[in-house]
Short mmCIF file of C-alpha atoms and ligand atoms in Angstrom, two decimals:
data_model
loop_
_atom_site.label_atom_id
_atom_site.label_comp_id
_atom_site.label_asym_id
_atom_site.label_seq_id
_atom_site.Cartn_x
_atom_site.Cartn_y
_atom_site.Cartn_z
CA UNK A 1 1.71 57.74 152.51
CA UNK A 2 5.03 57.39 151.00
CA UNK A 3 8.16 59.68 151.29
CA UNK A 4 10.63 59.88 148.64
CA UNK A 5 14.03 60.78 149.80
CA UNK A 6 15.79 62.23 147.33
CA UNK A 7 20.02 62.52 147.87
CA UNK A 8 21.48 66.01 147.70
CA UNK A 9 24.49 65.55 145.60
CA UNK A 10 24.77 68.91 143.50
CA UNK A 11 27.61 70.92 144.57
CA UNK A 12 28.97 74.70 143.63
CA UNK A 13 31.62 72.54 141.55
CA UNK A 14 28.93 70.37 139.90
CA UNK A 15 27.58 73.37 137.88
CA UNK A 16 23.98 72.89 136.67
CA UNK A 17 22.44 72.68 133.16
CA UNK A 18 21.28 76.37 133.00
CA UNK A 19 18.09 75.84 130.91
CA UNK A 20 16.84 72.85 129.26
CA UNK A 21 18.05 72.74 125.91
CA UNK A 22 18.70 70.90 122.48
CA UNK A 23 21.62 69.47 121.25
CA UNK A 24 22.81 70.45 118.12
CA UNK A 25 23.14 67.19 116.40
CA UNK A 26 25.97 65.27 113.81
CA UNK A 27 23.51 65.89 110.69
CA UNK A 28 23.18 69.49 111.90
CA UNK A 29 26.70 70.20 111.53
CA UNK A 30 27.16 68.23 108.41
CA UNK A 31 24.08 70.19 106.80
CA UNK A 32 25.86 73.93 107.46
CA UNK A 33 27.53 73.48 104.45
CA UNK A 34 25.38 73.75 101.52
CA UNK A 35 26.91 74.23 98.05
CA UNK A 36 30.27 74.62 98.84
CA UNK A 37 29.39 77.11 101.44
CA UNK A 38 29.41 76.99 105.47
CA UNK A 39 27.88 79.73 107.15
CA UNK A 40 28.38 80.56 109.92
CA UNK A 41 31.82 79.02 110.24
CA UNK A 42 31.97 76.33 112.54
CA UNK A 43 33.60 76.89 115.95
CA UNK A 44 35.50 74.01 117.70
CA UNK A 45 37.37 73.73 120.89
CA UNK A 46 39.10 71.05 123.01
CA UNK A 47 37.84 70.37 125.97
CA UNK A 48 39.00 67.78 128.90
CA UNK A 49 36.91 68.64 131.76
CA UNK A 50 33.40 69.33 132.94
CA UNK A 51 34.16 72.37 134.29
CA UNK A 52 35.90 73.63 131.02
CA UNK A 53 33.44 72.11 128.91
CA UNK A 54 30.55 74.03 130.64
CA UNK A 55 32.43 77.00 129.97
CA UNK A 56 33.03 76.77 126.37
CA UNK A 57 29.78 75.28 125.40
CA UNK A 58 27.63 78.31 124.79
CA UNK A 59 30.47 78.90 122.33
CA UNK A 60 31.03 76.14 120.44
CA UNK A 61 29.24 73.87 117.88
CA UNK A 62 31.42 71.32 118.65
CA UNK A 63 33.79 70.59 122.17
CA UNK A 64 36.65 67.86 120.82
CA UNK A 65 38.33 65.90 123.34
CA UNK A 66 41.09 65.33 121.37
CA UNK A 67 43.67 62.96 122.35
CA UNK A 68 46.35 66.02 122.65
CA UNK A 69 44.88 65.64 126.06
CA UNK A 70 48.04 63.51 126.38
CA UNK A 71 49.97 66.42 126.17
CA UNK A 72 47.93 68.68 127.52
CA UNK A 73 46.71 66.77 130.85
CA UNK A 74 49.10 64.46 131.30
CA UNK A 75 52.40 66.04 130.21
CA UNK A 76 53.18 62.90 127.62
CA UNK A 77 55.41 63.98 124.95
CA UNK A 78 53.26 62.36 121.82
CA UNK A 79 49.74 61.29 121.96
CA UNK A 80 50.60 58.04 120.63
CA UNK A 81 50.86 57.01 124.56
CA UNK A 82 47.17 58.06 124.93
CA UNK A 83 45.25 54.93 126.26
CA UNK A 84 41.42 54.39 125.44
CA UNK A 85 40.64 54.59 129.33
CA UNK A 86 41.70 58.27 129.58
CA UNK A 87 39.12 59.52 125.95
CA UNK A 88 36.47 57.50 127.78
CA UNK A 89 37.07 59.24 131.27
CA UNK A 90 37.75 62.65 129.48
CA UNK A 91 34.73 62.13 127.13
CA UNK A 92 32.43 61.56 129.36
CA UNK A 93 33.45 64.11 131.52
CA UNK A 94 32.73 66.70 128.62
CA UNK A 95 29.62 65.26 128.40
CA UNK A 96 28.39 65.45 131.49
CA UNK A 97 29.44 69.41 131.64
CA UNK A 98 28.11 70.42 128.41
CA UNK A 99 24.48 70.69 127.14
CA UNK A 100 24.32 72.22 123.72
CA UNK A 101 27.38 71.32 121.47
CA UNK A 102 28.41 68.34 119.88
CA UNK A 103 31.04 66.28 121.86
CA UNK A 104 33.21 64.48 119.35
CA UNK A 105 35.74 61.93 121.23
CA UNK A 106 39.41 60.96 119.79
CA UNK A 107 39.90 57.10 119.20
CA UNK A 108 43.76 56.84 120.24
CA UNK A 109 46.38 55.25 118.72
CA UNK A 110 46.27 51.53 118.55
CA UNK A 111 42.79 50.96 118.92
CA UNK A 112 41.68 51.26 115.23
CA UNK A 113 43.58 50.96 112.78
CA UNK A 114 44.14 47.13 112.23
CA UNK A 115 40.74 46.19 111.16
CA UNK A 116 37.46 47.84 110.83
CA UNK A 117 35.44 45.60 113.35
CA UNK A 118 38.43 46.65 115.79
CA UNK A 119 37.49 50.05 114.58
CA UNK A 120 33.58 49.53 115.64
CA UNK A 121 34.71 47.83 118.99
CA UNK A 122 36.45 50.97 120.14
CA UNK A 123 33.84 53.14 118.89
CA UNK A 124 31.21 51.78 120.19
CA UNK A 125 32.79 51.74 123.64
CA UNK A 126 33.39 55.58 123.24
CA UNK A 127 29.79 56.04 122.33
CA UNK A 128 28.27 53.75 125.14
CA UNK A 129 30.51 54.56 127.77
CA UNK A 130 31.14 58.50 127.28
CA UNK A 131 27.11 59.90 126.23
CA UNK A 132 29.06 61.54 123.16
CA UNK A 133 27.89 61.92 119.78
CA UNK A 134 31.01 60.92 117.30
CA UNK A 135 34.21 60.05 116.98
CA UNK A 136 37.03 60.93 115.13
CA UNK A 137 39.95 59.12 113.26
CA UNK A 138 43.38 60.22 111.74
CA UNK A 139 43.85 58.48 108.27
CA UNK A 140 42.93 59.05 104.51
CA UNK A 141 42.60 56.12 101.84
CA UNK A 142 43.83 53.50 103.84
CA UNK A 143 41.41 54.31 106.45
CA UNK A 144 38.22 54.78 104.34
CA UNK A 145 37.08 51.21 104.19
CA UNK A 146 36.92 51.29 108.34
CA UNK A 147 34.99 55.30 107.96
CA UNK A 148 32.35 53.40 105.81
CA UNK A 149 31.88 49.96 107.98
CA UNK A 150 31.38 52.43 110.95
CA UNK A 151 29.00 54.79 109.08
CA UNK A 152 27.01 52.06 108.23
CA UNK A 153 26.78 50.69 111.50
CA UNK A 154 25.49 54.08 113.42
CA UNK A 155 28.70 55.61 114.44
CA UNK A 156 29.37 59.12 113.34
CA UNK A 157 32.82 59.36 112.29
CA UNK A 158 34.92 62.83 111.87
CA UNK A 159 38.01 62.33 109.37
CA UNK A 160 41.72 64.18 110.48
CA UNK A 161 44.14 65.00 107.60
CA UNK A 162 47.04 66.13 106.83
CA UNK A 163 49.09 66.44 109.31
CA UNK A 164 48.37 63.48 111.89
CA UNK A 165 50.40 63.28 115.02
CA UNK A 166 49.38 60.02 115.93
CA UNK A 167 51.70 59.00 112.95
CA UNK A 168 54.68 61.33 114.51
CA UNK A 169 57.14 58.39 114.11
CA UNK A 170 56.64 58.31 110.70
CA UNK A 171 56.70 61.15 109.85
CA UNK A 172 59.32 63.04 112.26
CA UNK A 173 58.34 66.12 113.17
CA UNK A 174 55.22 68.55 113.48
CA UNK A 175 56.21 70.68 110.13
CA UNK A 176 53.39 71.72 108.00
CA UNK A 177 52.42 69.20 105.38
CA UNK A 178 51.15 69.22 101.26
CA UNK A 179 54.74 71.64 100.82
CA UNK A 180 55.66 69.61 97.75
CA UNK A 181 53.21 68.54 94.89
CA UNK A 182 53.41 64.60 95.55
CA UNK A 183 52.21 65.02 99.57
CA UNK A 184 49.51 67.69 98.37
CA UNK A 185 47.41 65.26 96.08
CA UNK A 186 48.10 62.38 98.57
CA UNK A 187 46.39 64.94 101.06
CA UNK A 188 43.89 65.76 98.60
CA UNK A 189 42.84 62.28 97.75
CA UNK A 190 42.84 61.29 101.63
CA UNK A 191 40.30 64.03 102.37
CA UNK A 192 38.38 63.06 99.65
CA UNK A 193 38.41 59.47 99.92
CA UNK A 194 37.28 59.82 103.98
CA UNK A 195 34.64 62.22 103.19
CA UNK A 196 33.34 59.72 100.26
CA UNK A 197 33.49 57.27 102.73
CA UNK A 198 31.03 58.75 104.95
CA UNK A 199 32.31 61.37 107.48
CA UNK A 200 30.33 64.12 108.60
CA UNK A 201 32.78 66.66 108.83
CA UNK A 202 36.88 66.59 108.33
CA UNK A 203 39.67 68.00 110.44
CA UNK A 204 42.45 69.43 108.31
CA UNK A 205 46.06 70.37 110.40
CA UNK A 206 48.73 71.79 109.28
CA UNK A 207 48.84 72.35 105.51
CA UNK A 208 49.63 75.40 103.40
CA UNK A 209 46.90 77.31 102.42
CA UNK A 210 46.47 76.29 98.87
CA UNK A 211 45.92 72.42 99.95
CA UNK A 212 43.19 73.75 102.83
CA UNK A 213 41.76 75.67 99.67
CA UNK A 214 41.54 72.97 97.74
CA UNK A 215 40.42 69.90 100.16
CA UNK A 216 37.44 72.19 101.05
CA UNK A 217 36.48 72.50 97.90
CA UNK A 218 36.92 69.34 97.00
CA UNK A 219 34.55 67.52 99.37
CA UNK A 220 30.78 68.08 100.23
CA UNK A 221 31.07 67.92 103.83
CA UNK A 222 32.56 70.71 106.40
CA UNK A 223 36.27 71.20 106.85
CA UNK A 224 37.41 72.10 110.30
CA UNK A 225 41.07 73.90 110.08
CA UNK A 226 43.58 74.09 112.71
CA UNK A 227 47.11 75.82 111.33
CA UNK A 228 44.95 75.40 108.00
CA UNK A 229 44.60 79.09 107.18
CA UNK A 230 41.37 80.57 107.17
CA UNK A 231 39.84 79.11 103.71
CA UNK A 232 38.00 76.28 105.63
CA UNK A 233 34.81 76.02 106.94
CA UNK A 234 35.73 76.59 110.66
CA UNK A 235 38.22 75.99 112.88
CA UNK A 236 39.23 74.16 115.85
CA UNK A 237 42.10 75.39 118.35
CA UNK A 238 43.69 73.05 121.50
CA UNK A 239 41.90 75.58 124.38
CA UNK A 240 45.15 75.20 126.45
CA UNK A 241 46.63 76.86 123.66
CA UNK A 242 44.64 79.31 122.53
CA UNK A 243 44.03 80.51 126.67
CA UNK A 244 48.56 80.95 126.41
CA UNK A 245 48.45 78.10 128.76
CA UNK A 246 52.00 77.27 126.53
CA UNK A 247 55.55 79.49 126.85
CA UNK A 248 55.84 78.24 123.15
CA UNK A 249 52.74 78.90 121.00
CA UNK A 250 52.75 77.40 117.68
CA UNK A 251 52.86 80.22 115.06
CA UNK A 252 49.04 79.13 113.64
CA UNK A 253 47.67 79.51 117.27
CA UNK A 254 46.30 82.92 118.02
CA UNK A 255 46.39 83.61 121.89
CA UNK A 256 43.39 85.51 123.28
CA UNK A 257 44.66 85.04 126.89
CA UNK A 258 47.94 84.61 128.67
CA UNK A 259 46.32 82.66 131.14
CA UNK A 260 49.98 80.90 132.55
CA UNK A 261 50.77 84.47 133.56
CA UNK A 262 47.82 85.05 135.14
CA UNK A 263 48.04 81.81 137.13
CA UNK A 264 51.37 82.20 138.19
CA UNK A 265 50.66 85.52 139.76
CA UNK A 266 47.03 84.37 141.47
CA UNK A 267 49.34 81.33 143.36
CA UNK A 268 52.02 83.42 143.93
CA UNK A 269 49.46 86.18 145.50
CA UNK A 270 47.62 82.94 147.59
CA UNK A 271 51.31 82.04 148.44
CA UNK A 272 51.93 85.13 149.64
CA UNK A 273 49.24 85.59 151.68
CA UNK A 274 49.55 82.54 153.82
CA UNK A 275 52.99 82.86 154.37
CA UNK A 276 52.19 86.71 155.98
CA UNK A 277 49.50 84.86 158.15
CA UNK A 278 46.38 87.01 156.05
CA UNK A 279 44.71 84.28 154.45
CA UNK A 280 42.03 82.86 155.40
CA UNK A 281 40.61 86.21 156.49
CA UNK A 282 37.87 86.98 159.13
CA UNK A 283 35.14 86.64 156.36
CA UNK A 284 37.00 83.16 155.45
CA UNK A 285 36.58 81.39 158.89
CA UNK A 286 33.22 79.04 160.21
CA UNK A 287 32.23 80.12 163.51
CA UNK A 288 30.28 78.09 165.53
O1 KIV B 1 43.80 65.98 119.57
C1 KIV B 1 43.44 67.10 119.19
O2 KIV B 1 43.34 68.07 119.97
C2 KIV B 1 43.15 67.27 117.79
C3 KIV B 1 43.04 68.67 117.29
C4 KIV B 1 44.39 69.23 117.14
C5 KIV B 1 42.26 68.76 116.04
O3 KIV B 1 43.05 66.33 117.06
#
């Protein structure tokens, strides 16, 4: 007779999958839009963690662990200090606490933009090591020819234009983009040369309504806005921002919670109540 032991490892923390069930997939998401039209409009989040991603999951098509984790996480000022180690740690922690949406995984600065097979390196490492589904690139034109060489070699690929803070040197300052006609068709003709290219779906950020107007019409696959005014085909929000995690809140970011407030007075409530000697309580203590 033989005994399998099995190791109990699950915790309250390390929240189950609910129910078994199916991935939405990167040709699922790309197929929403169908003559110009995406319906429903496509709901995307950051996510970080397991725990957060487990939470937002039922609610999203997509969780994006976006490299404004830098920010977010780990308090850098731009993201272009974001190192590959900390998507793959992040992205597969997203992974492993989601079940249903598709996990799309930034590739940082530095680790793709000097050659496509440097391009397909770094990707593939985010696919292999993290469990997720896609990646996603900031660049137009000049970044098309690496869009296509992954495309054809099995990675997924999600385009970012328009405003691009991985090129924040450059371009000095988080200001909404495509304000003067020259910058608009340079915007326009990045979006559509990535989406020719290959990509499943495009983040816009920061442009002026007429430009997100017209780079969703302009290309076949869905447009993902984020300060991008409602005329694309979904949008995407930082979660940290959108929970008022942030004194300052962008004026494109909509809170729907003022969760720094709330914070604040839970630790200052826990503070208090260790410092008057009531926490823990009776119903808090082991006994033997
Ligand atoms: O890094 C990020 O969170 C992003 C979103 C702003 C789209 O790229």
């Amino acid at each position: 007779m033989s005994t399998t032991l099995t190791l109990e490892t699950s915790t309250s923390r390390a929240h189950p999958v609910p129910e078994p069930v199916r991935r939405l997939t990167v040709p699922a998401i790309r197929a929403r839009k169908r003559q110009g039209r995406t319906e429903p409009p496509i709901v995307m989040l950051t996510a970080y963690t397991a725990r957060m991603a487990q939470l937002l999951d039922p609610h999203c098509d997509l969780l994006l662990v976006g490299d404004s984790l830098g920010q977010v996480i780990y308090g850098l000022d731009t993201t272009v200090k974001v190192t590959l180690e900390m998507m793959i740690a992040h992205g597969a922690a997203v992974v492993r606490g989601s079940w249903r949406a598709v996990v799309v995984v930034d590739l940082p600065f530095g680790t793709y933009e000097a050659s496509p097979e440097q391009a397909f390196a770094t990707a593939a490492r985010v696919l292999r090591e993290t469990g997720a589904a896609a990646v996603k690139l900031e660049g137009g034109e000049r970044l098309a020819a690496t869009v296509r060489f992954l495309v054809e070699r099995g990675v997924p690929v999600m385009g970012h234009v328009g405003l691009t803070p991985q090129a924040i040197n450059l371009l000095g300052g988080y200001g909404a983009r495509g304000r003067d006609e020259a910058e608009a068709r340079r915007i326009l003709a990045d979006a559509r040369a990535v989406a020719e290219a290959g990509c499943f779906a495009l983040v816009v950020e920061g442009v002026v309504e007429p430009l997100a107007r017209a780079v969703t019409q302009a290309v076949d696959c869905p447009v993902i806005g984020i300060g991008a005014s409602p005329a694309c085909d979904g949008q995407v929000l930082v979660i940290d921002d959108m929970l008022g995690m942030f004194e300052r809140t962008p004026r494109f970011v909509r809170r729907f919670d003022d969760l720094a407030a709330r914070i604040s007075a839970a630790a200052g409530a826990y503070a208090d109540a260790v410092r008057a000697r009531q926490f823990p309580g009776e119903a808090e203590v082991y006994r033997p």
